[in-house]
Amino acid sequence: MIKILSFLIFLFPGILFSSHKTTLALTPPMGWNTWNTFKCNIDEKLVRESADVMVSSGMRDAGYEYINLDDCWQLGRNANGTIQVDTVKFPSGIKALADYVHSKGLKLGIYSSAGYFTCEGRAASLNYEMIDAQTYADWGVDFVKYDFCYTAGPKDRSNLKVSLEHNKKVYTDMANAIKASGRPMVFSLCNWGVGEPWKWGAEVGQLWRTDIDIVANSTSWRRWTGILDRQVGLEKYAGPGHWNDPDMLIVGMIPHKQAIAHFSLWSVLSAPLIAGNDIRNMSPETLEILTNREVIAVNQDPMGVQGTRYKKDGRKEVWAKPLADGSYAVVLFNRGLLAKNISFKWSDLKLDWETAKVRDLWKKQNLGNFKDSFTAKVEGRGAVMVKISQ
Ligand code: GLA
């Protein structure tokens, strides 16, 4: 046991950081966010209905917790500096929305930017950190996503001129304001990986975006697999209370086979699982992906190790994540267009096992005992996900 533990610490020194002072986000946050589908077209009806569906669909019981507003809930500021809610879209205000979401056993997230404006040009929080964090706390907000537009100046939407020092400072200022508010709120840094936030984010918040925005359009395959590639090497920075965030889910917005691969891989990466589809109008197949409890259990494993790619043979890849009970979750990922057999040996995962029990987490079936290796036929742009144990 000690040997296994020291080996895991050698592979994933991030485990050691699990004593970080926070008790927030001890497993990757799970929820839903307005942005991927609705962009600026959001209102309180959408948010209330989505909270309702989170409960009625079984998503809440499967672990989804946060209902997160993204950009465009706000307008400008009052004369006294308080942020002004868009009362056409949110006539009841955010406090009433938070109360509603809480009454459903869920939590509310909000969005702002560490700049003069949000990415959509609404009032943002630079120089208003204390007043905004206190406002969020008074409303009963539980999660703050903090973006990176217009940080260099009111006319500069990009971040190119932002020094590392300023980058860290604007996020630290909001983190301190959240602390000063006295309300525990998960702090989600959204600076797109600029300035390697994995190296300093754990001191500031509970999760940090590592890369550019995920998208659900004709370029989505290239985009999300590119983001996936760039997670390799970041494993050691993740652990309970401090997570790499490769961005929200596009399950339900991309072809089914790809969605299974995307959800399997995000689970193995210990990524936050924040659904981005219209959950009020999703197909049974999409709901089945989002609520697969065996896959979610991999993502939410209490040891909180971020999995990685163990094997790459052209377009055939093997990703895996060690779990607290000594087993491994393994994703066989086929990037090609045609179905292919993908194999791995226990020794590819540095395991000296002879035989292993294999369970298919999508078929929800035990496949039996295997000696030395396992092979599965994997559809093009698809994945097979198994758990192997002794
Ligand atoms: C940035 C973020 C996105 C989203 C939009 C909102 O692009 O990375 O996740 O919040 O801003 O404007």
Coordinates of C-alpha atoms and ligand atoms in Angstrom, one line a residue:
M1 CA 0.0 0.0 0.0
I2 CA 2.8 2.4 1.0
K3 CA 4.6 1.5 -2.2
I4 CA 1.5 2.3 -4.3
L5 CA 1.0 5.6 -2.4
S6 CA 4.6 6.8 -2.8
F7 CA 4.5 5.8 -6.5
L8 CA 1.3 7.8 -7.0
I9 CA 2.8 10.8 -5.2
F10 CA 5.9 10.5 -7.5
L11 CA 3.6 10.5 -10.5
F12 CA 1.1 13.1 -9.3
P13 CA 2.7 15.4 -6.7
G14 CA -0.6 17.4 -6.9
I15 CA -2.1 14.9 -4.5
L16 CA 0.1 16.5 -1.8
F17 CA -1.6 19.8 -2.3
S18 CA -4.9 18.3 -1.1
S19 CA -4.3 19.9 2.3
H20 CA -5.0 23.4 0.7
K21 CA -7.0 25.4 3.2
T22 CA -10.2 25.2 1.3
T23 CA -13.1 22.8 1.8
L24 CA -14.7 24.1 -1.4
A25 CA -14.7 21.9 -4.6
L26 CA -13.0 18.9 -3.0
T27 CA -14.2 17.1 -6.1
P28 CA -14.5 18.8 -9.5
P29 CA -17.5 21.1 -9.6
M30 CA -20.5 19.8 -11.5
G31 CA -23.4 22.0 -12.9
W32 CA -24.8 23.8 -15.9
N33 CA -23.9 27.1 -17.4
T34 CA -25.8 29.4 -19.8
W35 CA -23.0 30.3 -22.2
N36 CA -22.3 27.5 -24.6
T37 CA -25.9 27.4 -25.9
F38 CA -27.5 30.7 -25.0
K39 CA -24.6 33.3 -25.1
C40 CA -26.3 36.6 -24.3
N41 CA -29.9 35.4 -24.8
I42 CA -30.5 34.6 -21.1
D43 CA -33.3 35.5 -18.7
E44 CA -34.7 34.3 -15.4
K45 CA -37.3 32.1 -17.0
L46 CA -34.5 30.1 -18.7
V47 CA -32.5 29.8 -15.5
R48 CA -35.5 28.7 -13.4
E49 CA -36.6 26.2 -16.0
S50 CA -33.1 24.8 -16.2
A51 CA -33.0 24.5 -12.4
D52 CA -36.4 22.6 -12.6
V53 CA -35.0 20.2 -15.2
M54 CA -31.8 19.7 -13.3
V55 CA -34.0 18.2 -10.6
S56 CA -36.7 16.4 -12.7
S57 CA -34.2 14.9 -15.2
G58 CA -32.2 13.3 -12.3
M59 CA -29.1 15.4 -13.0
R60 CA -29.1 16.8 -9.5
D61 CA -29.2 13.4 -8.0
A62 CA -26.4 12.3 -10.3
G63 CA -24.2 15.1 -8.8
Y64 CA -24.9 18.3 -10.7
E65 CA -25.1 21.1 -8.3
Y66 CA -24.4 24.6 -9.8
I67 CA -26.7 26.6 -12.0
N68 CA -24.3 29.2 -13.4
L69 CA -25.2 32.5 -15.1
D70 CA -22.5 33.5 -17.6
D71 CA -22.2 36.9 -19.3
C72 CA -25.1 39.3 -19.9
W73 CA -27.1 39.2 -16.6
Q74 CA -25.7 42.7 -15.8
L75 CA -25.8 46.1 -17.4
G76 CA -23.9 49.0 -15.8
R77 CA -23.5 50.5 -12.3
N78 CA -25.7 52.6 -10.1
A79 CA -24.4 56.0 -9.0
N80 CA -23.2 54.4 -5.8
G81 CA -21.2 51.8 -7.7
T82 CA -23.4 48.8 -7.2
I83 CA -23.7 46.5 -10.2
Q84 CA -27.1 46.9 -12.0
V85 CA -28.9 43.8 -13.0
D86 CA -30.6 43.7 -16.4
T87 CA -34.2 44.0 -15.0
V88 CA -35.8 43.3 -18.4
K89 CA -34.2 39.9 -18.4
F90 CA -34.1 39.4 -14.7
P91 CA -37.1 41.3 -13.3
S92 CA -37.1 39.5 -9.9
G93 CA -33.4 40.1 -9.4
I94 CA -30.6 37.8 -8.6
K95 CA -31.4 37.3 -4.9
A96 CA -34.8 35.9 -5.8
L97 CA -33.2 33.6 -8.4
A98 CA -30.7 32.4 -5.9
D99 CA -33.5 31.7 -3.4
Y100 CA -35.3 29.7 -6.1
V101 CA -32.3 27.7 -7.1
H102 CA -31.5 27.0 -3.4
S103 CA -35.1 25.9 -2.8
K104 CA -34.4 23.2 -5.4
G105 CA -31.3 21.9 -3.5
L106 CA -29.0 23.6 -6.0
K107 CA -26.5 26.4 -5.9
L108 CA -26.2 29.6 -8.0
G109 CA -23.1 30.8 -9.9
I110 CA -22.5 34.2 -11.3
Y111 CA -20.0 35.7 -13.9
S112 CA -17.9 38.8 -14.1
S113 CA -14.6 39.8 -15.6
A114 CA -11.3 41.1 -14.2
G115 CA -11.4 44.1 -16.5
Y116 CA -13.2 47.3 -17.3
F117 CA -15.9 45.4 -19.2
T118 CA -17.0 41.8 -19.5
C119 CA -16.2 40.1 -22.9
E120 CA -19.7 41.1 -24.0
G121 CA -19.1 44.7 -23.0
R122 CA -21.1 44.8 -19.8
A123 CA -19.9 46.3 -16.5
A124 CA -17.1 44.2 -15.0
S125 CA -15.4 44.1 -11.6
L126 CA -11.9 45.7 -12.0
N127 CA -11.7 48.3 -9.1
Y128 CA -15.1 47.2 -7.9
E129 CA -14.0 43.8 -6.4
M130 CA -15.1 44.5 -2.8
I131 CA -18.4 46.0 -3.6
D132 CA -19.2 43.2 -6.2
A133 CA -18.1 40.3 -4.0
Q134 CA -20.2 41.7 -1.2
T135 CA -23.2 42.1 -3.5
Y136 CA -22.9 38.5 -4.7
A137 CA -22.6 37.3 -1.1
D138 CA -25.7 39.3 -0.1
W139 CA -27.6 37.7 -3.0
G140 CA -26.6 34.3 -1.8
V141 CA -24.3 33.4 -4.7
D142 CA -22.2 30.3 -4.4
F143 CA -19.8 30.3 -7.4
V144 CA -18.0 33.2 -9.2
K145 CA -16.6 32.7 -12.7
Y146 CA -14.1 35.5 -13.4
D147 CA -13.2 36.3 -17.0
F148 CA -10.2 38.2 -18.6
C149 CA -11.5 40.7 -21.1
Y150 CA -10.6 44.4 -21.1
T151 CA -8.1 43.8 -18.3
A152 CA -5.4 45.8 -20.1
G153 CA -7.6 48.8 -20.6
P154 CA -11.1 49.9 -21.5
K155 CA -10.3 49.8 -25.2
D156 CA -8.3 46.6 -25.2
R157 CA -10.4 43.5 -25.2
S158 CA -7.4 41.2 -25.6
N159 CA -5.1 40.2 -22.9
L160 CA -1.8 40.5 -24.8
K161 CA -0.5 43.5 -22.9
V162 CA -1.3 42.1 -19.5
S163 CA 1.8 41.3 -17.5
L164 CA 2.0 38.2 -15.4
E165 CA 2.1 40.4 -12.3
H166 CA -1.1 42.2 -13.2
N167 CA -2.8 39.0 -14.2
K168 CA -2.1 37.4 -10.8
K169 CA -3.1 40.7 -9.0
V170 CA -6.5 41.1 -10.6
Y171 CA -7.4 37.5 -9.7
T172 CA -6.0 37.8 -6.2
D173 CA -7.9 41.0 -5.6
M174 CA -11.2 39.3 -6.4
A175 CA -10.2 36.3 -4.3
N176 CA -9.5 38.5 -1.3
A177 CA -12.8 40.4 -1.8
I178 CA -14.6 37.0 -1.9
K179 CA -12.9 36.1 1.4
A180 CA -13.7 39.4 2.9
S181 CA -17.4 39.0 2.1
G182 CA -17.5 36.1 4.5
R183 CA -19.5 33.8 2.2
P184 CA -17.9 30.7 0.8
M185 CA -18.0 31.0 -2.9
V186 CA -16.1 28.8 -5.4
F187 CA -13.8 31.0 -7.4
S188 CA -13.3 30.0 -11.0
L189 CA -10.5 31.8 -12.8
C190 CA -11.2 32.2 -16.5
N191 CA -8.0 33.7 -18.0
W192 CA -7.8 31.0 -20.7
G193 CA -4.5 29.6 -19.5
V194 CA -2.7 33.0 -20.0
G195 CA 0.3 33.2 -17.6
E196 CA 0.1 29.4 -16.7
P197 CA -2.5 29.8 -14.0
W198 CA -2.0 26.1 -13.0
K199 CA 1.2 27.3 -11.4
W200 CA -0.5 29.9 -9.2
G201 CA -4.2 29.3 -9.4
A202 CA -4.4 27.0 -6.4
E203 CA -3.4 29.9 -4.2
V204 CA -6.2 32.0 -5.6
G205 CA -9.2 29.9 -6.4
Q206 CA -10.6 26.4 -6.8
L207 CA -10.4 26.0 -10.6
W208 CA -8.7 27.8 -13.5
R209 CA -9.3 27.6 -17.2
T210 CA -6.3 26.1 -19.0
D211 CA -7.1 27.0 -22.5
I212 CA -9.2 28.8 -25.1
D213 CA -13.0 28.5 -25.3
I214 CA -14.6 25.2 -26.3
V215 CA -17.1 25.7 -29.2
A216 CA -19.9 23.7 -30.6
N217 CA -19.8 24.4 -34.4
S218 CA -18.1 22.9 -37.4
T219 CA -14.7 23.4 -35.8
S220 CA -15.6 21.8 -32.5
W221 CA -13.8 18.4 -33.0
R222 CA -10.5 20.1 -33.8
R223 CA -11.1 22.6 -30.9
W224 CA -11.9 20.2 -28.1
T225 CA -9.3 17.6 -29.1
G226 CA -6.7 20.4 -29.3
I227 CA -7.7 21.5 -25.8
L228 CA -7.4 17.9 -24.7
D229 CA -3.8 17.6 -26.1
R230 CA -2.8 20.6 -24.1
Q231 CA -3.9 19.1 -20.8
V232 CA -1.0 16.6 -20.9
G233 CA 1.6 17.8 -18.4
L234 CA -0.8 19.7 -16.2
E235 CA -1.8 16.7 -14.1
K236 CA 0.4 17.5 -11.2
Y237 CA -1.2 20.8 -10.6
A238 CA -4.7 19.4 -9.9
G239 CA -6.1 17.8 -6.8
P240 CA -9.0 18.2 -4.3
G241 CA -9.9 21.9 -4.1
H242 CA -7.8 23.0 -7.1
W243 CA -8.6 21.9 -10.6
N244 CA -7.5 22.4 -14.1
D245 CA -10.5 23.5 -16.2
P246 CA -10.4 22.6 -19.9
D247 CA -13.8 24.4 -20.2
M248 CA -17.4 23.4 -20.1
L249 CA -19.1 20.4 -21.8
I250 CA -20.5 20.4 -25.2
V251 CA -22.3 17.1 -24.7
G252 CA -25.7 17.3 -26.5
M253 CA -24.2 19.8 -29.0
I254 CA -21.8 17.5 -30.9
P255 CA -22.4 14.0 -32.5
H256 CA -23.3 11.3 -30.0
K257 CA -20.1 9.2 -30.4
Q258 CA -17.9 12.2 -29.9
A259 CA -20.0 13.3 -26.9
I260 CA -19.3 10.0 -25.3
A261 CA -15.6 10.4 -25.9
H262 CA -15.6 14.0 -24.7
F263 CA -17.4 13.1 -21.5
S264 CA -15.2 10.1 -20.9
L265 CA -12.1 12.1 -21.3
W266 CA -13.2 15.1 -19.3
S267 CA -14.0 12.6 -16.5
V268 CA -10.6 11.0 -16.6
L269 CA -9.1 14.5 -16.6
S270 CA -10.9 15.3 -13.4
A271 CA -12.3 18.3 -15.2
P272 CA -15.3 20.3 -13.9
L273 CA -18.4 18.8 -15.4
I274 CA -20.4 21.9 -16.4
A275 CA -23.1 21.0 -19.0
G276 CA -23.5 23.7 -21.7
N277 CA -26.4 22.3 -23.7
D278 CA -30.1 23.2 -23.4
I279 CA -31.0 20.7 -20.7
R280 CA -34.7 21.6 -21.1
N281 CA -34.7 20.1 -24.6
M282 CA -32.1 17.3 -24.5
S283 CA -32.5 13.8 -26.0
P284 CA -32.7 10.7 -23.8
E285 CA -29.3 9.8 -25.2
T286 CA -27.7 13.1 -24.1
L287 CA -29.2 12.7 -20.7
E288 CA -27.9 9.2 -20.5
I289 CA -24.4 10.5 -21.1
L290 CA -24.6 13.3 -18.6
T291 CA -26.0 11.1 -15.9
N292 CA -23.9 8.0 -16.3
R293 CA -23.1 7.5 -12.6
E294 CA -20.2 5.1 -13.2
V295 CA -18.4 7.6 -15.4
I296 CA -19.3 10.5 -13.0
A297 CA -17.8 8.4 -10.1
V298 CA -14.5 8.4 -12.0
N299 CA -14.6 12.1 -12.3
Q300 CA -15.6 12.6 -8.7
D301 CA -13.2 10.1 -7.3
P302 CA -12.2 11.4 -3.8
M303 CA -8.4 10.9 -4.4
G304 CA -8.7 13.6 -7.1
V305 CA -5.9 12.6 -9.3
Q306 CA -6.0 14.0 -12.8
G307 CA -5.6 11.3 -15.4
T308 CA -3.4 11.5 -18.5
R309 CA -2.5 9.9 -21.8
Y310 CA -0.4 6.8 -21.2
K311 CA -0.2 5.6 -24.8
K312 CA -0.4 7.0 -28.3
D313 CA -0.1 5.1 -31.5
G314 CA -1.1 7.3 -34.4
R315 CA -4.7 8.1 -33.8
K316 CA -5.2 5.4 -31.2
E317 CA -4.8 6.6 -27.7
V318 CA -5.1 5.3 -24.1
W319 CA -5.9 7.7 -21.3
A320 CA -6.2 6.6 -17.7
K321 CA -6.9 7.8 -14.2
P322 CA -6.0 6.0 -10.9
L323 CA -8.9 5.7 -8.5
A324 CA -9.0 5.7 -4.7
D325 CA -9.9 2.0 -4.5
G326 CA -6.8 1.0 -6.4
S327 CA -8.6 0.5 -9.7
Y328 CA -8.0 2.5 -12.9
A329 CA -10.4 4.1 -15.3
V330 CA -9.2 3.7 -18.8
V331 CA -10.4 5.5 -22.0
L332 CA -9.6 4.0 -25.4
F333 CA -9.9 6.9 -27.7
N334 CA -10.0 6.7 -31.5
R335 CA -9.3 9.9 -33.3
G336 CA -9.5 8.4 -36.8
L337 CA -12.7 8.2 -38.8
L338 CA -12.8 4.4 -39.1
A339 CA -13.4 1.9 -36.3
K340 CA -10.2 0.4 -35.0
N341 CA -9.1 -2.1 -32.4
I342 CA -7.2 -0.4 -29.5
S343 CA -5.2 -2.3 -27.0
F344 CA -3.3 -1.6 -23.8
K345 CA -1.3 -3.7 -21.4
W346 CA -1.5 -3.4 -17.7
S347 CA 2.2 -2.6 -17.9
D348 CA 1.4 0.4 -20.1
L349 CA -0.1 1.8 -16.9
K350 CA 3.0 0.8 -15.0
L351 CA 1.0 -1.9 -13.2
D352 CA 2.6 -5.3 -12.5
W353 CA -0.8 -7.0 -12.4
E354 CA -1.2 -10.4 -14.1
T355 CA -5.0 -10.5 -14.5
A356 CA -7.5 -7.8 -14.2
K357 CA -11.3 -7.6 -14.0
V358 CA -12.6 -5.3 -16.7
R359 CA -15.9 -3.5 -16.6
D360 CA -17.3 -1.4 -19.5
L361 CA -18.6 1.8 -18.0
W362 CA -20.8 2.7 -21.0
K363 CA -22.3 -0.7 -21.5
K364 CA -22.5 -1.1 -17.7
Q365 CA -21.3 -4.7 -18.1
N366 CA -18.6 -6.8 -16.5
L367 CA -16.5 -8.1 -19.4
G368 CA -14.6 -10.7 -17.4
N369 CA -11.0 -11.4 -16.3
F370 CA -8.3 -10.6 -18.7
K371 CA -4.6 -11.6 -18.7
D372 CA -1.9 -8.9 -19.3
S373 CA -3.9 -6.7 -21.7
F374 CA -7.3 -5.6 -23.0
T375 CA -8.5 -4.8 -26.6
A376 CA -11.7 -3.2 -27.7
K377 CA -13.1 -2.1 -31.0
V378 CA -13.6 1.6 -30.9
E379 CA -15.7 3.5 -33.4
G380 CA -14.2 6.4 -35.3
R381 CA -14.1 9.6 -33.3
G382 CA -15.4 7.5 -30.4
A383 CA -14.3 6.0 -27.1
V384 CA -14.6 2.9 -25.0
M385 CA -14.3 3.4 -21.3
V386 CA -13.5 0.6 -18.9
K387 CA -12.5 0.2 -15.3
I388 CA -9.9 -2.3 -14.5
S389 CA -9.3 -3.7 -11.0
Q390 CA -7.6 -6.7 -9.4
Ligands
GLA1 C1 -15.1 34.3 -22.5 C2 -15.1 33.1 -21.7 C3 -16.3 32.2 -22.0 C4 -17.6 33.0 -21.8 C5 -17.5 34.4 -22.5 C6 -18.6 35.3 -22.1 O1 -14.9 34.0 -23.9 O2 -13.9 32.3 -21.9 O3 -16.4 31.0 -21.3 O4 -17.7 33.3 -20.4 O5 -16.3 35.0 -22.3 O6 -18.5 36.5 -22.8

